[in-house]
Amino acid sequence: MSSTRLPGTPRLLRALNDRAALELLLSRGPLTRAQLGELTGLSKVTASQLVERLEERGLVTRVGEQAGGRGPNAQMYAVVPATAFVVGVDAGPGHVVAGVADITGNIVGRTDVAIGEGDDPVKVVHAAVVEAAGAAGAPIDRIRRIVLGTPGLVDPGSGEITFAWDLPRWHRGLLTALRDDLGRPVMFENDVNLAAIAEQHSGAAVGTKDFVLVWLDRGVGTAVVLGGRLHRGAAGAAGEIGYLPVAGTQVSRDVSRRSKNGFRTLVDAAAVRAIAKTHGFKSTGAADAVRAAIAAGTAGSPFLDELARRISLGVASVGLVLDPELVVLAGDVGQAGGADLAQRVQHEVAAIAVVSPRVVPTEVGAEPVLHGAILTGLDAVREEVFGSTA
């Protein structure tokens, strides 16, 4: 009886082992060959061959020694940071922020470019990417992915922007124009979705499979994560809760127009400032008004209670459809409200709906959209670089 051998099996096993070793070096820091062998279950000989392969490909390098007992010190190895770079971009109505990270995830360059009303978005993004890369000392040809976070809708099929409320010059065709201009892989993603990715990686949603992130800022939106993965919807419109028709608000029959309607008119920054003013908290910023109300103690409760009631209308609507275990309040207003506002919203949702998700404030401190863009780029680039080691 003859045995059948699967072609390419040794090559596949080498690739899997190499990938596992690289992931360990990223997550556990510098390791010796012996430590890699123990963590991967490989023999000393196989682990040594693995390290030699990765050294030859320029993916790992010696970074020091580990003192032991008798005999020579063991060499320590780490992933070469400059193997590849990614650029994350947070595009807003007033400026574009770009950050460059090496393949280990360290942010090594950053820039902030102002946007004028009539500025060409290709030129603005080009300037931001080149300046950030220069600050990082990252050669353009080693930038393997550029991920742009933008308000509005991104078509899941084509990757094109189909509608951007705050960026009227960002439209279909821009993706191709940016790829041609920069000569690098470029992708768009909704900004609130990227904030959710950051929250899932290092914020309040770590380890949570089903959650909703509610963005409360100049604009209003949600990101939906189901089974650990973003749910974008057929047209990329999943989570556009700002357009949700709510009783007592104006309902527009042409959402492409710049008319304000729906749920966002109750809780966006302009609405928050208006509520605050009626309760005696005058401030130029919505987040500042919320912080002032919290600092005021019981005097601020009527304002915070009203704001929580308004927010709960949107959260309850999403909750009744998705029944998530967790809702994260993010954006400037959500962050400013902290646990005080989140607890009020949780109480209101439980009072008006048959679902009662846990509601918490964001735990991602600064620039969640930028960090989500970088994380998205790193996932793709590591798959490309680490998946081609055989």
XYZ file of C-alpha atoms in Angstrom:
390
model
C 0.000 0.000 0.000
C 1.598 3.282 -1.082
C 1.528 6.398 1.053
C 0.405 9.763 -0.261
C 2.489 12.844 0.538
C 0.960 16.282 0.317
C 3.085 18.471 -1.976
C 4.537 21.581 -0.380
C 3.842 20.507 3.208
C 7.369 21.225 4.547
C 7.276 24.662 2.895
C 3.882 25.408 4.424
C 5.032 24.302 7.875
C 8.111 26.511 7.631
C 5.927 29.470 6.701
C 3.565 28.817 9.616
C 6.451 28.450 12.051
C 8.100 31.626 10.767
C 4.855 33.555 11.132
C 4.334 32.259 14.668
C 7.886 33.246 15.626
C 7.501 36.749 14.209
C 4.235 37.284 16.074
C 5.909 36.147 19.298
C 8.803 38.533 18.766
C 6.302 41.381 18.327
C 4.180 40.522 21.349
C 6.809 39.224 23.779
C 9.817 41.399 22.920
C 13.363 40.206 22.195
C 13.770 36.445 22.578
C 16.578 33.912 22.310
C 16.528 30.976 19.923
C 15.887 28.667 22.878
C 12.958 30.783 24.054
C 11.463 30.793 20.566
C 11.814 27.029 20.485
C 10.047 26.650 23.836
C 7.210 29.010 22.917
C 6.625 27.459 19.483
C 7.248 23.865 20.515
C 10.086 23.516 18.005
C 13.350 21.702 18.579
C 16.547 23.702 19.128
C 17.793 22.786 15.659
C 14.531 23.775 13.955
C 14.326 27.021 15.954
C 17.895 27.901 14.961
C 17.133 27.248 11.291
C 14.030 29.410 11.590
C 15.981 32.341 13.042
C 18.628 32.021 10.319
C 15.919 32.168 7.630
C 14.388 35.268 9.142
C 17.806 36.910 9.500
C 18.598 36.217 5.847
C 15.331 37.875 4.833
C 16.168 40.921 6.940
C 13.096 40.464 9.155
C 14.890 39.881 12.476
C 18.176 41.032 13.913
C 20.338 40.511 16.994
C 19.663 43.151 19.620
C 21.693 41.962 22.606
C 22.632 39.040 24.767
C 21.074 37.204 27.668
C 23.458 36.183 30.407
C 23.105 32.575 31.426
C 24.973 30.055 33.505
C 27.958 28.304 32.058
C 28.886 28.821 28.463
C 28.477 31.817 26.147
C 25.609 34.266 26.501
C 22.552 33.600 24.328
C 21.844 36.038 21.489
C 18.580 37.981 21.680
C 16.543 38.599 18.517
C 13.841 41.118 17.588
C 11.849 42.122 14.527
C 13.610 44.785 12.427
C 11.374 47.868 12.875
C 12.247 49.364 9.470
C 11.142 46.236 7.589
C 8.013 48.129 6.578
C 6.005 51.206 7.511
C 2.341 52.165 7.490
C 0.712 55.602 7.454
C -2.527 56.378 9.234
C -4.411 59.535 8.281
C -7.256 61.245 10.140
C -8.986 63.590 7.694
C -11.256 66.219 9.205
C -12.892 69.390 7.904
C -10.110 71.645 9.165
C -6.949 69.580 9.013
C -5.356 66.262 8.125
C -3.230 64.445 10.706
C -0.840 61.751 9.472
C 1.165 59.329 11.589
C 3.814 56.830 10.486
C 4.365 53.566 12.366
C 7.044 50.952 11.794
C 6.098 47.290 11.574
C 6.393 46.878 15.357
C 3.622 49.445 15.821
C 5.748 52.283 17.183
C 4.677 55.696 15.859
C 7.885 57.260 14.576
C 6.617 60.331 12.711
C 3.613 62.645 12.772
C 2.387 65.792 11.063
C -0.674 68.031 10.971
C -1.646 69.812 7.733
C -4.354 72.487 7.619
C -7.127 72.208 5.010
C -8.563 75.270 3.282
C -12.093 75.176 1.879
C -10.912 74.970 -1.726
C -7.792 72.839 -1.236
C -7.219 69.851 -3.499
C -7.457 66.744 -1.269
C -4.768 64.928 -3.284
C -2.272 67.708 -2.613
C -3.235 67.885 1.069
C -2.868 64.139 1.651
C 0.345 64.048 -0.393
C 1.848 66.802 1.770
C 0.768 65.091 5.007
C 2.133 61.680 4.012
C 5.456 63.037 2.728
C 5.967 65.260 5.787
C 5.157 62.446 8.219
C 7.409 60.017 6.357
C 10.210 62.579 6.424
C 9.789 63.080 10.171
C 9.939 59.303 10.633
C 12.922 58.803 8.356
C 10.812 56.298 6.431
C 11.618 55.821 2.727
C 8.446 56.110 0.650
C 9.131 52.762 -1.020
C 8.975 51.068 2.400
C 5.514 52.441 3.147
C 3.345 49.403 2.490
C -0.087 50.842 3.295
C -1.769 54.227 3.751
C -5.122 54.129 5.575
C -7.286 57.252 5.590
C -10.072 57.750 8.097
C -12.827 59.983 6.756
C -16.310 61.017 7.859
C -19.120 59.690 5.695
C -19.723 56.581 3.635
C -17.100 54.282 2.152
C -18.311 51.706 -0.381
C -17.240 48.261 0.944
C -16.927 46.942 -2.614
C -14.929 49.630 -4.381
C -13.346 51.253 -1.336
C -14.366 54.672 -2.692
C -15.873 57.529 -0.689
C -19.494 57.864 -1.729
C -20.546 60.660 0.618
C -18.567 62.790 3.076
C -20.633 65.342 4.995
C -17.760 67.545 6.171
C -15.496 67.047 3.142
C -17.441 68.001 -0.007
C -14.358 67.737 -2.261
C -13.708 64.142 -1.180
C -15.649 61.999 -3.630
C -15.600 58.997 -5.961
C -12.396 58.864 -7.984
C -10.258 60.228 -5.154
C -8.989 56.773 -4.192
C -7.525 56.151 -7.656
C -6.097 59.672 -7.761
C -4.325 59.170 -4.425
C -2.940 55.779 -5.442
C -1.610 57.245 -8.681
C -0.130 60.256 -6.913
C 1.552 58.421 -4.031
C 2.401 55.209 -5.847
C 1.506 53.222 -2.726
C -1.482 51.097 -1.642
C -4.171 53.423 -0.231
C -7.492 52.607 1.423
C -10.342 54.592 2.973
C -12.273 53.667 6.106
C -15.023 55.455 7.996
C -13.516 57.416 10.883
C -15.886 56.078 13.549
C -15.148 52.510 12.433
C -11.457 53.206 12.953
C -12.162 54.579 16.428
C -13.917 51.290 17.218
C -10.869 49.324 16.042
C -8.705 51.349 18.444
C -11.240 50.727 21.235
C -11.215 47.001 20.518
C -7.412 46.891 20.524
C -6.562 48.944 23.588
C -9.702 50.523 25.039
C -12.940 49.683 26.799
C -13.895 46.959 24.287
C -10.817 44.738 24.675
C -12.008 41.121 24.674
C -15.594 42.074 23.717
C -17.018 40.371 20.629
C -20.237 42.382 20.189
C -20.248 46.087 20.905
C -21.360 49.441 19.550
C -19.293 52.610 19.684
C -21.358 55.813 19.701
C -19.461 58.860 18.450
C -20.677 62.147 19.955
C -18.840 65.139 18.575
C -19.314 67.714 15.828
C -20.953 64.826 13.998
C -22.798 61.766 15.324
C -22.342 58.157 14.275
C -21.848 54.603 15.465
C -19.560 51.718 14.650
C -20.942 48.194 14.929
C -18.704 45.258 15.827
C -20.279 41.784 15.675
C -18.366 38.612 16.388
C -15.207 40.687 16.719
C -15.498 42.111 13.193
C -16.698 45.462 11.879
C -20.144 45.367 10.280
C -20.177 47.915 7.462
C -23.432 47.027 5.711
C -24.136 46.622 2.002
C -23.412 50.281 1.166
C -21.096 51.112 4.042
C -23.927 52.911 5.849
C -24.192 50.649 8.899
C -23.966 52.867 11.953
C -24.989 56.176 10.350
C -27.248 56.792 13.307
C -27.107 60.550 12.834
C -29.720 60.148 10.095
C -32.018 58.051 12.283
C -35.570 59.489 12.096
C -36.604 60.332 15.639
C -39.985 61.625 16.725
C -39.918 65.383 17.177
C -37.041 65.986 14.742
C -37.186 67.114 11.133
C -37.177 64.301 8.562
C -35.468 65.185 5.296
C -36.211 63.395 2.025
C -32.783 64.193 0.570
C -29.984 63.193 2.926
C -27.311 64.247 0.425
C -28.181 67.878 1.051
C -26.487 69.754 3.857
C -29.671 70.069 5.867
C -29.699 68.971 9.487
C -32.252 66.373 10.435
C -32.792 63.235 12.470
C -31.101 62.042 15.650
C -27.962 64.147 15.209
C -29.956 67.355 15.737
C -30.579 66.171 19.292
C -27.027 65.303 20.342
C -24.388 66.804 18.053
C -22.017 69.473 19.378
C -24.345 72.339 18.426
C -27.266 70.696 20.224
C -25.173 70.003 23.326
C -24.122 73.658 23.497
C -27.752 74.739 23.173
C -28.889 72.404 25.969
C -26.037 73.584 28.163
C -26.968 77.216 27.642
C -30.554 76.625 28.728
C -29.217 75.112 31.952
C -26.822 77.956 32.626
C -23.606 76.431 31.313
C -22.261 78.766 28.662
C -19.249 77.478 26.772
C -17.760 77.737 23.312
C -17.227 73.973 23.212
C -19.707 71.143 23.801
C -17.160 68.995 25.634
C -16.213 71.933 27.873
C -19.869 72.421 28.789
C -20.199 68.756 29.753
C -17.056 68.895 31.880
C -18.324 72.064 33.581
C -21.642 70.378 34.408
C -19.878 67.374 35.929
C -17.630 69.643 37.984
C -20.715 71.517 39.227
C -22.063 68.417 40.957
C -25.799 68.432 41.663
C -26.176 71.775 39.870
C -25.117 70.095 36.641
C -27.441 67.103 36.967
C -30.457 68.559 35.091
C -28.288 69.279 32.023
C -26.607 65.869 32.120
C -29.935 64.106 32.659
C -31.465 65.799 29.627
C -28.423 65.001 27.487
C -28.517 61.369 28.633
C -32.220 61.105 27.756
C -31.498 62.352 24.248
C -28.524 60.031 23.729
C -30.540 57.073 25.033
C -33.011 57.420 22.138
C -30.284 56.495 19.673
C -28.620 53.909 21.896
C -31.929 52.181 22.592
C -32.763 52.063 18.877
C -29.454 50.413 18.064
C -29.712 48.174 21.094
C -33.137 46.854 20.142
C -31.840 45.823 16.708
C -28.439 44.423 17.695
C -28.682 43.681 21.432
C -24.963 44.334 22.060
C -23.355 43.536 25.388
C -21.469 46.834 25.436
C -21.939 50.426 24.251
C -18.946 52.772 24.286
C -19.501 56.543 24.301
C -16.671 58.215 22.362
C -15.895 61.453 20.558
C -15.187 64.677 22.461
C -18.585 64.719 24.188
C -18.575 61.015 25.081
C -15.064 61.288 26.470
C -15.843 64.451 28.431
C -18.949 62.861 29.959
C -16.954 59.960 31.329
C -18.572 57.446 33.635
C -21.039 60.079 34.917
C -22.762 60.498 31.542
C -22.380 56.830 30.595
C -24.161 55.646 33.743
C -27.023 58.060 33.102
C -27.381 56.765 29.534
C -27.316 53.148 30.724
C -30.088 53.897 33.222
C -32.234 55.666 30.606
C -31.839 52.894 28.024
C -32.880 50.266 30.570
C -35.918 52.395 31.427
C -37.249 52.777 27.875
C -36.202 49.510 26.168
C -36.168 45.770 26.841
C -32.394 45.701 26.388
C -29.879 46.970 28.936
C -26.362 46.955 27.516
C -23.483 48.096 29.691
C -22.629 51.687 28.724
C -19.095 52.950 29.356
C -16.925 55.884 28.259
C -14.071 55.427 25.823
C -10.701 54.397 27.222
C -8.709 55.464 24.169
C -7.187 58.752 25.227
C -6.058 60.676 22.175
C -6.467 60.443 18.393
C -8.526 57.221 18.235
C -9.163 57.575 14.477
C -5.451 57.919 13.726
C -4.583 54.943 15.913
C -7.333 52.844 14.346
C -5.991 53.690 10.889
C -2.484 52.640 11.891
C -3.752 49.386 13.416
C -5.705 48.612 10.234
C -2.616 49.226 8.128
C -0.427 47.099 10.405
C -2.808 44.132 10.201
C -2.650 44.170 6.398
C 1.096 44.766 6.144
C 2.060 42.129 8.682
C -0.068 39.647 6.765
C 1.794 40.540 3.567
C 5.292 40.605 5.031
C 5.026 37.760 7.534
C 2.925 35.632 5.220
C 5.627 35.551 2.548
C 8.470 34.092 4.587
C 8.529 30.598 3.085
